GROMACS .gro file of C-alpha atoms in nm:
model
  255
    1MET     CA    1   0.518  -3.551  -1.674
    2VAL     CA    2   0.730  -3.871  -1.717
    3GLU     CA    3   1.093  -3.794  -1.736
    4LEU     CA    4   1.330  -3.984  -1.951
    5ARG     CA    5   1.700  -4.034  -1.801
    6THR     CA    6   2.044  -4.034  -1.976
    7PRO     CA    7   2.270  -4.321  -1.932
    8ALA     CA    8   2.511  -4.119  -1.732
    9GLU     CA    9   2.209  -4.043  -1.496
   10ILE     CA   10   2.127  -4.393  -1.467
   11GLU     CA   11   2.452  -4.483  -1.394
   12GLN     CA   12   2.431  -4.238  -1.084
   13MET     CA   13   2.098  -4.395  -1.009
   14ARG     CA   14   2.289  -4.741  -1.007
   15THR     CA   15   2.529  -4.586  -0.731
   16ALA     CA   16   2.219  -4.527  -0.498
   17GLY     CA   17   2.104  -4.864  -0.580
   18ARG     CA   18   2.394  -5.031  -0.458
   19VAL     CA   19   2.386  -4.843  -0.136
   20VAL     CA   20   2.011  -4.940  -0.098
   21ALA     CA   21   2.088  -5.321  -0.195
   22ASN     CA   22   2.383  -5.340   0.077
   23ALA     CA   23   2.145  -5.165   0.367
   24LEU     CA   24   1.897  -5.435   0.292
   25GLN     CA   25   2.131  -5.722   0.299
   26SER     CA   26   2.259  -5.601   0.616
   27VAL     CA   27   1.934  -5.559   0.796
   28LYS     CA   28   1.844  -5.937   0.672
   29LYS     CA   29   2.192  -6.058   0.800
   30TYR     CA   30   2.125  -5.915   1.171
   31ALA     CA   31   1.744  -6.003   1.172
   32ALA     CA   32   1.716  -6.272   1.429
   33ALA     CA   33   1.430  -6.359   1.709
   34GLY     CA   34   1.502  -6.112   1.995
   35VAL     CA   35   1.611  -5.826   1.761
   36SER     CA   36   1.395  -5.509   1.759
   37LEU     CA   37   1.277  -5.303   1.466
   38LEU     CA   38   1.435  -5.030   1.580
   39GLU     CA   39   1.766  -5.193   1.588
   40LEU     CA   40   1.721  -5.306   1.234
   41ASP     CA   41   1.666  -4.907   1.134
   42GLU     CA   42   1.986  -4.840   1.332
   43VAL     CA   43   2.186  -5.085   1.104
   44ALA     CA   44   2.051  -4.956   0.757
   45ARG     CA   45   2.115  -4.627   0.913
   46ASP     CA   46   2.469  -4.691   0.959
   47VAL     CA   47   2.499  -4.829   0.593
   48LEU     CA   48   2.326  -4.518   0.444
   49ARG     CA   49   2.565  -4.296   0.669
   50SER     CA   50   2.895  -4.497   0.576
   51ALA     CA   51   2.806  -4.432   0.212
   52GLY     CA   52   2.718  -4.082   0.236
   53ALA     CA   53   2.371  -4.142   0.117
   54VAL     CA   54   2.036  -3.949   0.228
   55SER     CA   55   1.703  -4.168   0.338
   56LEU     CA   56   1.432  -4.108   0.118
   57PHE     CA   57   1.189  -4.231   0.404
   58ASP     CA   58   1.307  -4.030   0.721
   59GLY     CA   59   1.103  -3.722   0.745
   60TYR     CA   60   0.905  -3.811   0.439
   61GLN     CA   61   0.525  -3.718   0.466
   62PRO     CA   62   0.303  -3.780   0.185
   63GLY     CA   63  -0.049  -3.673   0.161
   64PHE     CA   64  -0.218  -3.937   0.335
   65ALA     CA   65   0.027  -3.954   0.639
   66THR     CA   66  -0.068  -3.744   0.975
   67THR     CA   67   0.302  -3.727   1.073
   68PRO     CA   68   0.648  -3.758   0.920
   69PHE     CA   69   0.770  -4.104   0.879
   70SER     CA   70   1.066  -4.177   1.158
   71GLY     CA   71   1.326  -4.443   1.028
   72VAL     CA   72   1.501  -4.519   0.720
   73ILE     CA   73   1.348  -4.844   0.648
   74CYS     CA   74   0.987  -4.986   0.662
   75ALA     CA   75   0.986  -5.278   0.857
   76SER     CA   76   0.620  -5.478   0.827
   77VAL     CA   77   0.585  -5.803   1.016
   78ASN     CA   78   0.353  -6.093   0.939
   79ASP     CA   79   0.008  -5.955   0.879
   80ALA     CA   80   0.179  -5.573   0.803
   81VAL     CA   81   0.295  -5.550   0.435
   82LEU     CA   82   0.380  -5.189   0.380
   83HIS     CA   83   0.496  -4.884   0.550
   84GLY     CA   84   0.581  -5.060   0.893
   85LEU     CA   85   0.691  -4.804   1.101
   86PRO     CA   86   1.004  -4.928   1.305
   87ASN     CA   87   0.921  -4.958   1.683
   88ASP     CA   88   1.048  -5.161   1.976
   89LEU     CA   89   0.865  -5.467   1.883
   90ARG     CA   90   1.119  -5.736   1.880
   91LEU     CA   91   1.106  -6.012   1.619
   92GLN     CA   92   1.036  -6.387   1.706
   93ASP     CA   93   1.099  -6.696   1.550
   94GLY     CA   94   0.905  -6.782   1.259
   95ASP     CA   95   0.805  -6.421   1.174
   96LEU     CA   96   0.753  -6.281   0.813
   97LEU     CA   97   0.942  -5.973   0.767
   98ASN     CA   98   0.935  -5.702   0.469
   99VAL     CA   99   1.183  -5.444   0.476
  100ASP     CA  100   1.162  -5.165   0.230
  101CYS     CA  101   1.450  -4.892   0.214
  102GLY     CA  102   1.510  -4.584  -0.014
  103ALA     CA  103   1.822  -4.353  -0.028
  104SER     CA  104   1.965  -4.101  -0.259
  105VAL     CA  105   2.345  -4.000  -0.345
  106ASP     CA  106   2.415  -3.682  -0.511
  107GLY     CA  107   2.023  -3.608  -0.559
  108TRP     CA  108   1.967  -3.947  -0.728
  109CYS     CA  109   1.731  -4.171  -0.592
  110ALA     CA  110   1.678  -4.562  -0.562
  111ASP     CA  111   1.406  -4.779  -0.380
  112SER     CA  112   1.407  -5.123  -0.321
  113ALA     CA  113   1.210  -5.418  -0.081
  114ILE     CA  114   1.263  -5.771   0.023
  115SER     CA  115   1.076  -6.025   0.218
  116PHE     CA  116   1.240  -6.287   0.431
  117CYS     CA  117   1.117  -6.537   0.724
  118VAL     CA  118   1.285  -6.484   1.071
  119GLY     CA  119   1.448  -6.813   1.215
  120THR     CA  120   1.221  -7.126   1.144
  121PRO     CA  121   1.021  -7.057   0.826
  122ARG     CA  122   0.662  -7.156   0.781
  123ALA     CA  123   0.601  -7.321   0.431
  124ALA     CA  124   0.314  -7.115   0.347
  125ASP     CA  125   0.527  -6.797   0.397
  126LEU     CA  126   0.807  -6.937   0.179
  127GLU     CA  127   0.527  -6.975  -0.114
  128LEU     CA  128   0.413  -6.635  -0.070
  129ILE     CA  129   0.747  -6.476  -0.090
  130ALA     CA  130   0.826  -6.684  -0.401
  131THR     CA  131   0.507  -6.577  -0.552
  132THR     CA  132   0.568  -6.222  -0.481
  133GLU     CA  133   0.930  -6.236  -0.614
  134GLU     CA  134   0.789  -6.436  -0.927
  135ALA     CA  135   0.561  -6.140  -0.984
  136LEU     CA  136   0.859  -5.891  -0.954
  137ALA     CA  137   1.045  -6.085  -1.219
  138ALA     CA  138   0.753  -6.095  -1.441
  139GLY     CA  139   0.668  -5.737  -1.401
  140ILE     CA  140   1.071  -5.675  -1.477
  141ALA     CA  141   1.075  -5.869  -1.803
  142ALA     CA  142   0.774  -5.669  -1.922
  143ALA     CA  143   0.973  -5.344  -1.878
  144VAL     CA  144   1.099  -5.303  -2.242
  145PRO     CA  145   1.084  -5.025  -2.505
  146GLY     CA  146   0.763  -5.060  -2.694
  147ASN     CA  147   0.563  -5.217  -2.398
  148ARG     CA  148   0.320  -4.994  -2.195
  149ILE     CA  149   0.258  -4.948  -1.840
  150GLY     CA  150  -0.035  -5.176  -1.853
  151ASP     CA  151   0.185  -5.482  -1.961
  152ILE     CA  152   0.389  -5.434  -1.647
  153GLY     CA  153   0.073  -5.446  -1.446
  154ALA     CA  154  -0.074  -5.723  -1.626
  155ALA     CA  155   0.248  -5.950  -1.604
  156ILE     CA  156   0.243  -5.872  -1.221
  157GLY     CA  157  -0.136  -5.967  -1.191
  158ARG     CA  158  -0.128  -6.277  -1.372
  159VAL     CA  159   0.114  -6.422  -1.111
  160GLY     CA  160  -0.100  -6.311  -0.831
  161LYS     CA  161  -0.447  -6.440  -0.993
  162ARG     CA  162  -0.262  -6.793  -1.085
  163ALA     CA  163  -0.147  -6.827  -0.700
  164GLY     CA  164  -0.491  -6.693  -0.544
  165VAL     CA  165  -0.334  -6.422  -0.354
  166GLY     CA  166  -0.489  -6.108  -0.240
  167THR     CA  167  -0.391  -5.805  -0.418
  168ASN     CA  168  -0.485  -5.425  -0.375
  169LEU     CA  169  -0.421  -5.161  -0.618
  170ASP     CA  170  -0.409  -4.839  -0.379
  171PHE     CA  171  -0.011  -4.865  -0.353
  172GLY     CA  172   0.228  -4.991  -0.622
  173GLY     CA  173   0.530  -4.870  -0.839
  174HIS     CA  174   0.589  -4.547  -0.932
  175GLY     CA  175   0.858  -4.339  -1.138
  176ILE     CA  176   1.185  -4.241  -0.958
  177GLY     CA  177   1.469  -4.027  -1.052
  178ARG     CA  178   1.553  -3.699  -0.858
  179ARG     CA  179   1.245  -3.757  -0.610
  180MET     CA  180   1.142  -4.099  -0.492
  181HIS     CA  181   0.775  -4.110  -0.609
  182GLN     CA  182   0.722  -3.950  -0.979
  183ASP     CA  183   0.476  -4.026  -1.232
  184PRO     CA  184   0.372  -4.259  -1.337
  185HIS     CA  185   0.176  -4.462  -1.111
  186LEU     CA  186   0.228  -4.859  -1.185
  187PRO     CA  187  -0.058  -5.066  -1.028
  188ASN     CA  188   0.016  -5.423  -0.954
  189ASP     CA  189  -0.249  -5.528  -1.230
  190GLY     CA  190  -0.353  -5.392  -1.564
  191ARG     CA  191  -0.455  -5.446  -1.904
  192PRO     CA  192  -0.199  -5.542  -2.175
  193GLY     CA  193  -0.146  -5.239  -2.433
  194ARG     CA  194  -0.295  -4.989  -2.228
  195GLY     CA  195  -0.115  -4.658  -2.072
  196LEU     CA  196   0.195  -4.501  -2.123
  197LYS     CA  197   0.454  -4.644  -2.376
  198LEU     CA  198   0.767  -4.719  -2.243
  199GLN     CA  199   1.080  -4.590  -2.395
  200ALA     CA  200   1.482  -4.629  -2.326
  201GLY     CA  201   1.561  -4.389  -2.025
  202HIS     CA  202   1.234  -4.451  -1.826
  203VAL     CA  203   1.316  -4.565  -1.471
  204PHE     CA  204   1.064  -4.720  -1.243
  205ALA     CA  205   1.035  -4.884  -0.902
  206ILE     CA  206   0.830  -5.188  -0.966
  207GLU     CA  207   0.666  -5.349  -0.657
  208PRO     CA  208   0.441  -5.611  -0.609
  209TRP     CA  209   0.282  -5.687  -0.281
  210PHE     CA  210   0.041  -5.944  -0.180
  211TRP     CA  211  -0.109  -6.121   0.095
  212SER     CA  212  -0.173  -6.492   0.151
  213GLY     CA  213  -0.551  -6.465   0.172
  214PRO     CA  214  -0.792  -6.378  -0.099
  215GLY     CA  215  -0.888  -6.044   0.041
  216SER     CA  216  -0.765  -5.697  -0.067
  217GLY     CA  217  -0.900  -5.478   0.255
  218TYR     CA  218  -0.645  -5.306   0.475
  219ARG     CA  219  -0.620  -5.110   0.805
  220ILE     CA  220  -0.373  -4.873   0.927
  221ASP     CA  221  -0.223  -4.872   1.284
  222ALA     CA  222  -0.248  -4.607   1.507
  223ASP     CA  223   0.089  -4.467   1.436
  224GLY     CA  224  -0.058  -4.345   1.080
  225TRP     CA  225   0.181  -4.566   0.885
  226THR     CA  226   0.155  -4.925   0.931
  227LEU     CA  227  -0.077  -5.103   0.688
  228ARG     CA  228  -0.208  -5.418   0.780
  229SER     CA  229  -0.428  -5.700   0.612
  230ALA     CA  230  -0.805  -5.662   0.725
  231ASP     CA  231  -0.833  -6.043   0.740
  232HIS     CA  232  -0.501  -6.065   0.960
  233THR     CA  233  -0.314  -6.309   0.650
  234ARG     CA  234   0.038  -6.237   0.628
  235GLY     CA  235   0.194  -6.012   0.344
  236ALA     CA  236   0.493  -6.013   0.147
  237HIS     CA  237   0.664  -5.735  -0.069
  238ALA     CA  238   0.946  -5.713  -0.332
  239GLU     CA  239   1.065  -5.420  -0.508
  240HIS     CA  240   1.364  -5.310  -0.750
  241THR     CA  241   1.442  -4.979  -0.909
  242VAL     CA  242   1.469  -5.073  -1.290
  243ALA     CA  243   1.593  -4.867  -1.598
  244ILE     CA  244   1.443  -4.942  -1.951
  245THR     CA  245   1.717  -4.967  -2.178
  246PRO     CA  246   1.753  -5.060  -2.563
  247GLU     CA  247   1.901  -5.388  -2.408
  248GLY     CA  248   1.626  -5.443  -2.176
  249PRO     CA  249   1.546  -5.385  -1.827
  250ARG     CA  250   1.863  -5.323  -1.591
  251ILE     CA  251   1.802  -5.357  -1.232
  252LEU     CA  252   1.961  -5.096  -1.037
  253THR     CA  253   1.932  -5.227  -0.706
  254ARG     CA  254   2.105  -5.537  -0.692
  255PRO     CA  255   2.438  -5.521  -0.473
   0.00000   0.00000   0.00000
């Protein structure tokens, strides 16, 4: 069942969205060569704690996971792109870091992710991040009443195909509200005009993620969570929680 949210409920999700945005910006500001992923997790944890927010990630255990997640952020480095479990790995100059964070305030959820370079960036990494952010913007632009789920995926997929990046459809966007993951699933490619018809009140987490190489295969680390490209190419991830309104898409996870 795909639920519709009232304007008042969307405002409550916007409150959670601001907390998530602030946590991500605090992590980005703190990230530097020599800083560990666990230290970044503590930075985000402090932001959530001070706002009275509850992490959506800490203790989360979906069906594919062998253990609960232990962290309030996913921190994925270089060839890791999703679900990176925070550990004692210390960042190095030139690393590509993807950070995902989700939180709830008064039971209403928001979820967002950013990618950025640590220290001296590689030109190829900047290009990959730009492509991923362009795909997110294209997906958001398609999230309007009267369109369909396939239009969002198709908009994202067109950007990825044009750039020649690797795309995998096993994980993607999702509905969000009282729970982090709700129907429907939003794959990062699709056929225009297909799937659920979008209405004002739908709220989705839209999240393209790409690898710099053309491959789509991945492997999962021994921690049961961190997802890496099979060919060791670097990855980028971008995500916003977006409400569909009569006036157009409204991003709820901006500062």
